[in-house]
mmCIF file of C-alpha atoms in Angstrom:
data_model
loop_
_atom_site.group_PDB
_atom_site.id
_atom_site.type_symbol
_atom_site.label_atom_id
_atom_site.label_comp_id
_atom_site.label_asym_id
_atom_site.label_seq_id
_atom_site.Cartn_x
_atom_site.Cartn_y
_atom_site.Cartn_z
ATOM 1 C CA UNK A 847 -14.927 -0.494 8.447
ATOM 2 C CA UNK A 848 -12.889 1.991 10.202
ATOM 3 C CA UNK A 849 -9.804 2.063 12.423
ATOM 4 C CA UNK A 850 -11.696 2.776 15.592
ATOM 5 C CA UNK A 851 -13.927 -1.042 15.585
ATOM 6 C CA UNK A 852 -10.104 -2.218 15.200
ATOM 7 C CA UNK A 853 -8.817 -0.413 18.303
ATOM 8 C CA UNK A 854 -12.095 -1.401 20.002
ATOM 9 C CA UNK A 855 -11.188 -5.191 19.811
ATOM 10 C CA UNK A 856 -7.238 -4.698 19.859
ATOM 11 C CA UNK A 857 -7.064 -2.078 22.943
ATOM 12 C CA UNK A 858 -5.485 1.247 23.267
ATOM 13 C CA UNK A 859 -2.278 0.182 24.555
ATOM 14 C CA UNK A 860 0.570 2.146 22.747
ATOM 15 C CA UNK A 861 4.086 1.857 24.278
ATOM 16 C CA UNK A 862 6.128 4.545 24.000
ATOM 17 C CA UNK A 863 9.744 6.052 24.762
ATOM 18 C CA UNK A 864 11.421 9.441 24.923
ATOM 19 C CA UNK A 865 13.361 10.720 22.124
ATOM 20 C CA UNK A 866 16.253 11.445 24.758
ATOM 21 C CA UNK A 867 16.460 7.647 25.751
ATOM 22 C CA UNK A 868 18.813 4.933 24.304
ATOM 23 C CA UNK A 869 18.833 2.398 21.926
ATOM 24 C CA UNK A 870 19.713 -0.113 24.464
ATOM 25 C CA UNK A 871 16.448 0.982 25.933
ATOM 26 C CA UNK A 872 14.625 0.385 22.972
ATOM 27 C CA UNK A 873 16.032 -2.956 22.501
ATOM 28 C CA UNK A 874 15.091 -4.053 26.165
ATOM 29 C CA UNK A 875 11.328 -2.583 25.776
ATOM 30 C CA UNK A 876 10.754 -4.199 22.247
ATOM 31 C CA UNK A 877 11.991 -7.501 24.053
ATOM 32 C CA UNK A 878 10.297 -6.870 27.176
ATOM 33 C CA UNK A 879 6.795 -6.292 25.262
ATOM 34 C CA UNK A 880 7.500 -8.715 22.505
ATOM 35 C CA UNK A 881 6.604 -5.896 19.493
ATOM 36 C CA UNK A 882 8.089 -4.676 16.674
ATOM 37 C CA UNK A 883 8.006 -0.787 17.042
ATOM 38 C CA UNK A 884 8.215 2.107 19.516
ATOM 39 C CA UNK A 885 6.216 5.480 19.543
ATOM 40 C CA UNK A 886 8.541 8.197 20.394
ATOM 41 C CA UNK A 887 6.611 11.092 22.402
ATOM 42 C CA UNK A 888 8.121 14.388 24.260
ATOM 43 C CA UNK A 889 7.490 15.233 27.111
ATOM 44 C CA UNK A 890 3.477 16.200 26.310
ATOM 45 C CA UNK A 891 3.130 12.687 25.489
ATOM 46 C CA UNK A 892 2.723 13.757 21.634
ATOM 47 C CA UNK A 893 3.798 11.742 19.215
ATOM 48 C CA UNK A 894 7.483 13.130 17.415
ATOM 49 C CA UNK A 895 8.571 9.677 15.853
ATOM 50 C CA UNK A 896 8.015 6.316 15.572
ATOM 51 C CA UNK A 897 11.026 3.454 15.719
ATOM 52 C CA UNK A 898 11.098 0.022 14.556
ATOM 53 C CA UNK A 899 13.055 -2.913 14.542
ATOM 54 C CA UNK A 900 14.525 -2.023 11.166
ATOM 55 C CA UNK A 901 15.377 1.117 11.862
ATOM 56 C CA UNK A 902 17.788 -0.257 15.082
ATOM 57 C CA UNK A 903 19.194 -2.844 12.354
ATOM 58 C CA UNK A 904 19.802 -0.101 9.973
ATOM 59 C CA UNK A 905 22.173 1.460 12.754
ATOM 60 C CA UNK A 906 23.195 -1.436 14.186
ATOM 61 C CA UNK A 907 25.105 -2.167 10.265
ATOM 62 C CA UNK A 908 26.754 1.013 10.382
ATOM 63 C CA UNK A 909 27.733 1.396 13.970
ATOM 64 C CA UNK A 910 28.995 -1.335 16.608
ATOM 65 C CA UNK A 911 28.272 0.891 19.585
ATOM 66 C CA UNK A 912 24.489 1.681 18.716
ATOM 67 C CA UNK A 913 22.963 1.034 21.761
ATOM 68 C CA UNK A 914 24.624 3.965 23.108
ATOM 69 C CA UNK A 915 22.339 6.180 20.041
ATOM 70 C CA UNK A 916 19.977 8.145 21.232
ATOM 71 C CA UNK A 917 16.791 7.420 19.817
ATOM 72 C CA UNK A 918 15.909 10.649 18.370
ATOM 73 C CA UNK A 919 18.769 9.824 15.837
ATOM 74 C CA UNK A 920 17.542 6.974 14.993
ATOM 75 C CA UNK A 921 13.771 7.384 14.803
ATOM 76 C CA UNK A 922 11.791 7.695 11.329
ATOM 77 C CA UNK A 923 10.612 11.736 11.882
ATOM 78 C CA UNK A 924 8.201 12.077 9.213
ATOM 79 C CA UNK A 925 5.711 10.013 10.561
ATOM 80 C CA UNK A 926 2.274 9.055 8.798
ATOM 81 C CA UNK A 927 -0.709 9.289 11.722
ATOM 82 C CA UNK A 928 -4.317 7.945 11.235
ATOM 83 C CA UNK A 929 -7.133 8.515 12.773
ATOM 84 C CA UNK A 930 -9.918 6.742 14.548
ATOM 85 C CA UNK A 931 -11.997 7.648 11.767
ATOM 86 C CA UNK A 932 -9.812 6.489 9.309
ATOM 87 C CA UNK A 933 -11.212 4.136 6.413
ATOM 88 C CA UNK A 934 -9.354 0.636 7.045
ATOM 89 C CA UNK A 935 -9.053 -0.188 2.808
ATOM 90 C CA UNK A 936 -7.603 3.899 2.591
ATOM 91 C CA UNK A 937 -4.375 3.140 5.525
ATOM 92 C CA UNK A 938 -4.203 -0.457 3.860
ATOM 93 C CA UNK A 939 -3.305 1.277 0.680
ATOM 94 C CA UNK A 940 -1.276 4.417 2.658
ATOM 95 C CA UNK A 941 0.431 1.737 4.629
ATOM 96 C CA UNK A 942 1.462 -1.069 1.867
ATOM 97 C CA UNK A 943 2.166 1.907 -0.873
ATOM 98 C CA UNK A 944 4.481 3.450 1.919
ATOM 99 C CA UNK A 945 6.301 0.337 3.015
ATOM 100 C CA UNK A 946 5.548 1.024 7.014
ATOM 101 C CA UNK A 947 3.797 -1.773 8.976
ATOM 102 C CA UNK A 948 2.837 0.493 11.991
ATOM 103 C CA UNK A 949 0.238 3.889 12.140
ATOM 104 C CA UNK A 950 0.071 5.158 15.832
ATOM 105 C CA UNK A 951 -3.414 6.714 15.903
ATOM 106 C CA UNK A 952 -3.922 10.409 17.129
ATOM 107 C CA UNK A 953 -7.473 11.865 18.164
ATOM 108 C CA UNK A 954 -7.280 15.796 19.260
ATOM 109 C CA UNK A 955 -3.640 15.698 18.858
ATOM 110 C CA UNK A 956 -3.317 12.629 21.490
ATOM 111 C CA UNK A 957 -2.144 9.089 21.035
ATOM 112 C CA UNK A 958 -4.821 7.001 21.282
ATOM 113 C CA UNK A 959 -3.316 3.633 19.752
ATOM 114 C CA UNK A 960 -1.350 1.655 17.208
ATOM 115 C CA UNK A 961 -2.200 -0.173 14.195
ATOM 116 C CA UNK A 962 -0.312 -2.861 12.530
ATOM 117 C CA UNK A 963 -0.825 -3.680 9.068
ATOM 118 C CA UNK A 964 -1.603 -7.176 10.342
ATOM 119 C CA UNK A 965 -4.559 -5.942 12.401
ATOM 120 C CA UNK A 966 -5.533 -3.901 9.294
ATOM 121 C CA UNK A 967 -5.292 -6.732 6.574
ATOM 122 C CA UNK A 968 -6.574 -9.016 9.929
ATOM 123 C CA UNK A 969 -10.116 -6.905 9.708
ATOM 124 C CA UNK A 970 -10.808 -6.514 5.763
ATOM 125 C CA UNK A 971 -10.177 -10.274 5.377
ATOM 126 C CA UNK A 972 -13.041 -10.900 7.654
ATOM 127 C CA UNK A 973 -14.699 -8.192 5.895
ATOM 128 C CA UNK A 974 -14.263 -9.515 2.834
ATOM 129 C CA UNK A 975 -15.712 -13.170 4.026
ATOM 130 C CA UNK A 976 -18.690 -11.576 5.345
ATOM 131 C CA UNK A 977 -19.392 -10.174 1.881
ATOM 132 C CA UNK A 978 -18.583 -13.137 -0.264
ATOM 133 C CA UNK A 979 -20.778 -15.551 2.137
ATOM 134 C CA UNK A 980 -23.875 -12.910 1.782
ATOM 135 C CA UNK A 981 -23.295 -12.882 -2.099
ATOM 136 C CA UNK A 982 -23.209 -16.567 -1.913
ATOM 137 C CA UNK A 983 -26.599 -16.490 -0.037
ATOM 138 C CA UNK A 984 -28.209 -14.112 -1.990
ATOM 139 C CA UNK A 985 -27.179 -16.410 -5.638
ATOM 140 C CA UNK A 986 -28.553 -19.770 -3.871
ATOM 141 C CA UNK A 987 -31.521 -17.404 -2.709
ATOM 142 C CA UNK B 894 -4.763 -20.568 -4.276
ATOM 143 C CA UNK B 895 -1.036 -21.915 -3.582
ATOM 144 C CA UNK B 896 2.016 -21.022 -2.691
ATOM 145 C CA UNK B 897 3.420 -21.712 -6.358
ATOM 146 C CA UNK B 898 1.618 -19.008 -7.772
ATOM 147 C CA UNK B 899 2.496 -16.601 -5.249
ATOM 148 C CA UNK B 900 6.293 -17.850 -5.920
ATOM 149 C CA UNK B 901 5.377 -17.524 -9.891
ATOM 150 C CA UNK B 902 5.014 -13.756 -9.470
ATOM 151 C CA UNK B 903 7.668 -13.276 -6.730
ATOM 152 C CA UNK B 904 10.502 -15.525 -7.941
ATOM 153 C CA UNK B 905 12.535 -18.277 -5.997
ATOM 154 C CA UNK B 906 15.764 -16.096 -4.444
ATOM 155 C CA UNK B 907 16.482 -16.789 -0.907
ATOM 156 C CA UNK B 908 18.485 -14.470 0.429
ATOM 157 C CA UNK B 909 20.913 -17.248 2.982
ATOM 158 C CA UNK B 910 23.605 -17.612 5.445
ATOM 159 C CA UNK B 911 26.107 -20.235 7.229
ATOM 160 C CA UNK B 912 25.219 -20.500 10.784
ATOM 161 C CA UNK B 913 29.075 -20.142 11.431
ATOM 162 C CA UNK B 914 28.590 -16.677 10.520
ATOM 163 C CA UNK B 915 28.715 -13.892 13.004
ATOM 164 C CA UNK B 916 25.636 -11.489 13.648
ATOM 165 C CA UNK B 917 28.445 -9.127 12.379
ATOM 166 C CA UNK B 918 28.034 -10.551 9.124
ATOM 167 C CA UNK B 919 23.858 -11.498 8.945
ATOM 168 C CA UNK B 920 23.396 -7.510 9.929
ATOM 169 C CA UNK B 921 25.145 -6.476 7.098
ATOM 170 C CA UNK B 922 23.090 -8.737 5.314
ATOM 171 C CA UNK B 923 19.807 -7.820 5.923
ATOM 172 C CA UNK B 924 20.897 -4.292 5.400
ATOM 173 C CA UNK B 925 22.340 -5.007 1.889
ATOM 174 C CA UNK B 926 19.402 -6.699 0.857
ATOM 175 C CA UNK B 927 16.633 -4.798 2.505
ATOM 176 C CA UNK B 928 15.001 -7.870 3.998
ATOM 177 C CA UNK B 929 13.781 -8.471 7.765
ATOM 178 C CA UNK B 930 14.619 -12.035 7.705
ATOM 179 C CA UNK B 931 17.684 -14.992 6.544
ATOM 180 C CA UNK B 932 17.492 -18.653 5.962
ATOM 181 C CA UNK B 933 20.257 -20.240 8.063
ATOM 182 C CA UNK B 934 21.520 -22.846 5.790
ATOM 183 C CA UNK B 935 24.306 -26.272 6.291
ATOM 184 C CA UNK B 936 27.158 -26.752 3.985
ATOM 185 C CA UNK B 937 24.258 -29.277 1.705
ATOM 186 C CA UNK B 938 22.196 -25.941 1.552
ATOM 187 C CA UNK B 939 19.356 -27.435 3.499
ATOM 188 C CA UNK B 940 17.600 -25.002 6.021
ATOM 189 C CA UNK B 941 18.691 -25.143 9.706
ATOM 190 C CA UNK B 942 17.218 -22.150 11.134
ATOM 191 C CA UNK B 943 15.694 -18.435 10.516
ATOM 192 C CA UNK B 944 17.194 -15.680 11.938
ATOM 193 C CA UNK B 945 14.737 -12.346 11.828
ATOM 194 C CA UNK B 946 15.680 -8.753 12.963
ATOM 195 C CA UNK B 947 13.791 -9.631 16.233
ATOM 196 C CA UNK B 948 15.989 -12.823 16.818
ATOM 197 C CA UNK B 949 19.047 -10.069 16.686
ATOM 198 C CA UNK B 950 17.614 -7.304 18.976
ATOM 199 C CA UNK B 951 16.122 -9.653 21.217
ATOM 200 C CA UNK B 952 20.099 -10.960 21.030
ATOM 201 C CA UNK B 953 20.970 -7.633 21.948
ATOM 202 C CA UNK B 954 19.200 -7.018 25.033
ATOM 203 C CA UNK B 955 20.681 -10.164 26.867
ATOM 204 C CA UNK B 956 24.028 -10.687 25.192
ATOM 205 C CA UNK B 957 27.308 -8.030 25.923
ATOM 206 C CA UNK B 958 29.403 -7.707 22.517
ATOM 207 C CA UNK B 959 26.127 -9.184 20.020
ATOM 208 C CA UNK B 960 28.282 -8.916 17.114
ATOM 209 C CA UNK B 961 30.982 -11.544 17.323
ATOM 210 C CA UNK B 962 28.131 -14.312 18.160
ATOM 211 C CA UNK B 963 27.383 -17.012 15.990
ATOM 212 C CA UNK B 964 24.223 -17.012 13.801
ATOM 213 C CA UNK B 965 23.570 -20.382 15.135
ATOM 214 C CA UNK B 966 23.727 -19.419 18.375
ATOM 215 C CA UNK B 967 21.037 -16.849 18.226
ATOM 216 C CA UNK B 968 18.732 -18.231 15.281
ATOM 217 C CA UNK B 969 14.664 -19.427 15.594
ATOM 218 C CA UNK B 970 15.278 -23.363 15.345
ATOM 219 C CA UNK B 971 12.604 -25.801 14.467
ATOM 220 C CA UNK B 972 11.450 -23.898 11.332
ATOM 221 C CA UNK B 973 8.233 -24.410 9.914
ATOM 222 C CA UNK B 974 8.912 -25.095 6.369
ATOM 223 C CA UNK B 975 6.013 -25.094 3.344
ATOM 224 C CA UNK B 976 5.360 -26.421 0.099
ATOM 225 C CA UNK B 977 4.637 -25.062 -3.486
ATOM 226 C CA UNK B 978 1.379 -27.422 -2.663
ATOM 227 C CA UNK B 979 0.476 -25.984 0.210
ATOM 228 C CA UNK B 980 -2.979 -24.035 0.122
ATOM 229 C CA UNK B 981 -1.978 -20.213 1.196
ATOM 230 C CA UNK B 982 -5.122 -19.754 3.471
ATOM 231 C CA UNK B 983 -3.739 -22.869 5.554
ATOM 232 C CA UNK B 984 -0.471 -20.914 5.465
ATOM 233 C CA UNK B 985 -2.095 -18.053 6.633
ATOM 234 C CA UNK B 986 -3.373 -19.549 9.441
ATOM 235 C CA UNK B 987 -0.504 -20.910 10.557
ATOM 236 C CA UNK B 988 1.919 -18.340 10.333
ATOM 237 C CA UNK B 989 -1.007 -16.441 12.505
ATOM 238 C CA UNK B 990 -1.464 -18.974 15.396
ATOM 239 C CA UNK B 991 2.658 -19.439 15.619
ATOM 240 C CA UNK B 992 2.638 -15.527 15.250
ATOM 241 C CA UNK B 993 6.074 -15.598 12.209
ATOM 242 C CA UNK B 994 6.506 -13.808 9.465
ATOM 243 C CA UNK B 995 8.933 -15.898 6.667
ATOM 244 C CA UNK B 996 8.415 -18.936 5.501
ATOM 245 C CA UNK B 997 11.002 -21.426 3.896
ATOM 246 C CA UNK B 998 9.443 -23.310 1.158
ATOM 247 C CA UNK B 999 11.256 -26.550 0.443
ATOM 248 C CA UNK B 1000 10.526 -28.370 -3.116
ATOM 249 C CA UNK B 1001 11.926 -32.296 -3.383
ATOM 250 C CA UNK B 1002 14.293 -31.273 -0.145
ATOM 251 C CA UNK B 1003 15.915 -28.286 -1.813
ATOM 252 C CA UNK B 1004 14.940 -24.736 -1.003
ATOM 253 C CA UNK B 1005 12.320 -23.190 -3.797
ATOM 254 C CA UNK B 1006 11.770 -19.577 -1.851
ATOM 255 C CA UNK B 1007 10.623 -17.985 1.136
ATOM 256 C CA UNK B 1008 7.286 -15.926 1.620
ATOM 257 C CA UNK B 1009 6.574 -13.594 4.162
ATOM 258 C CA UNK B 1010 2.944 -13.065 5.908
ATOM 259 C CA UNK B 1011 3.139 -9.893 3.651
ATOM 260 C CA UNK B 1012 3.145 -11.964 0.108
ATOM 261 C CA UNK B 1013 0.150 -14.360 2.117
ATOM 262 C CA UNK B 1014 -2.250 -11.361 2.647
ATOM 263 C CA UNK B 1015 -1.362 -9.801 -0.455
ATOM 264 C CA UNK B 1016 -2.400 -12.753 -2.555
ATOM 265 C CA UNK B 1017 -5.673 -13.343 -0.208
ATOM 266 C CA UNK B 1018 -7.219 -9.876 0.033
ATOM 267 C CA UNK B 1019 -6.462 -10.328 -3.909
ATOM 268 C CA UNK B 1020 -8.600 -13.011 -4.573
ATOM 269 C CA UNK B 1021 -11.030 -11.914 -2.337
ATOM 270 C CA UNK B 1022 -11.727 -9.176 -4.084
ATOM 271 C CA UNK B 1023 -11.994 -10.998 -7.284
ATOM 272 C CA UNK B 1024 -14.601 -13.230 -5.874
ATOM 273 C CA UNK B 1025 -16.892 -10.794 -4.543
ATOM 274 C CA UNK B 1026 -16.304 -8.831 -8.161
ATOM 275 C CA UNK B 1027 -17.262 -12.173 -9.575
ATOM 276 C CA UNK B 1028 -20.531 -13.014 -7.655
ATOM 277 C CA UNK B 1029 -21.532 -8.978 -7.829
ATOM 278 C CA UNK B 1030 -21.245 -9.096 -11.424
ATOM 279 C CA UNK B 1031 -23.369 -12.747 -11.363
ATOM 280 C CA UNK B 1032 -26.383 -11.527 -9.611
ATOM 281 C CA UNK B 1033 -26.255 -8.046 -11.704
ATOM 282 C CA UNK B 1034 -26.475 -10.297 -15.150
#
């Protein structure tokens, strides 16, 4: 299975933010949207950084006044991408061997989604009882 | 499969807190011990509450000066606690529907661990694989 028959059932919705915007931004759009993490894009809309709910706790222990950080300081830069072609069991691996629960996904240099590891782990369990109930077919004959 | 094996391999320590705490105090916390999530606990150690990183930034949004508030006062009430008995795809399921991501698990009224959705999947795409490994292997012979 790959990452694009996820997105096809999920949607393409990715919500984003500016590297030049606040944390108390962030805070109010994570609320607002009820997730867990932020793409950060410039101004082309490509993707520069991705920030989670971690990394604004990380901050949040070291300085009182983070919600007046600008996001670009506080965003995770070297950020893994997938793609829609992506193998699901290959950014399962990537993403639990990593530690990171969310892959935005980039086609042609544009954001075209995001990917939790629960969606991920979500589609290869159904895989995997798809394949156990054939096998179990198959032995009864 | 249950949740006592999954404890077996990840071991009983439960990172908690007193709800009299400040947020001050459960940030630094969470920090310290790398973890996204904290058992509120009474003076009898019995569980009173969860408080997650999103319980804190969703704290921060709507509350001036999050830091000197109580954990109580900002904590996920009526946990769902589990078992060691508990089967982990019923777990699973749970934890899905009620969309969280710890669970306490209580053993004769005393806390025996917490697992997160992450230990759940782990343990299930696990024995999936073992069973189609299994049943290939059985219609090869």
């Amino acid at each position: 299975m790959q990452i694009k028959n996820i997105l096809a059932t999920k949607g393409m919705k990715v919500v984003t933010i500016r590297p030049d915007q606040t944390l108390r931004e962030v805070v109010t759009t994570l609320a607002t949207n009820k997730i867990g993490a932020l793409v950060v894009v410039d101004l082309q809309n490509k993707p520069v950084g991705i920030i989670s709910e971690r990394d604004v706790i990380r901050v949040a222990s070291q300085n009182e006044k983070f919600l007046t950080n600008l996001v670009r300081d506080v965003m995770t830069k070297d950020v893994i991408f997938g793609s829609p072609n992506d193998d699901v069991h290959s950014v399962q691996k990537t993403m639990t061997e990593g530690h990171f629960r969310h892959l935005p996904i980039v086609e042609g240099g544009k954001l075209t989604g995001i990917i939790s590891i629960r969606d991920v782990v979500k589609a290869m369990l159904d895989e995997y009882a798809g394949e156990i109930d054939t096998l179990q077919t198959m032995i009864k004959g | 499969m249950l949740i006592r094996q999954i404890l077996a391999v990840k071991g009983t320590k439960v990172v908690t807190i007193d709800g009299a705490k400040t947020l001050r105090e459960a940030v630094a916390l969470l920090t310290a011990n790398n973890i996204g999530a904290v058992i509120v606990v009474d003076v009898d150690n019995k569980p009173v509450g969860i408080l997650s990183e999103r319980d804190i930034i969703r704290a921060s949004d709507r509350l001036p000066d999050v830091f000197a508030h109580r954990v109580s006062e900002v904590m996920s009430r009526n946990v769902v606690v589990g078992s060691p008995n508990d089967e982990v795809q019923t777990v699973q399921q749970t934890m899905t529907q009620k969309r969280f991501r710890h669970l306490p698990i209580m053993d004769q009224g005393k806390l025996a661990g917490i697992i997160s959705l992450g230990d759940i999947v782990k343990a299930e795409l696990e024995e999936s694989q073992g069973e189609i490994e299994a049943l290939s292997s059985y219609i090869q012979s």
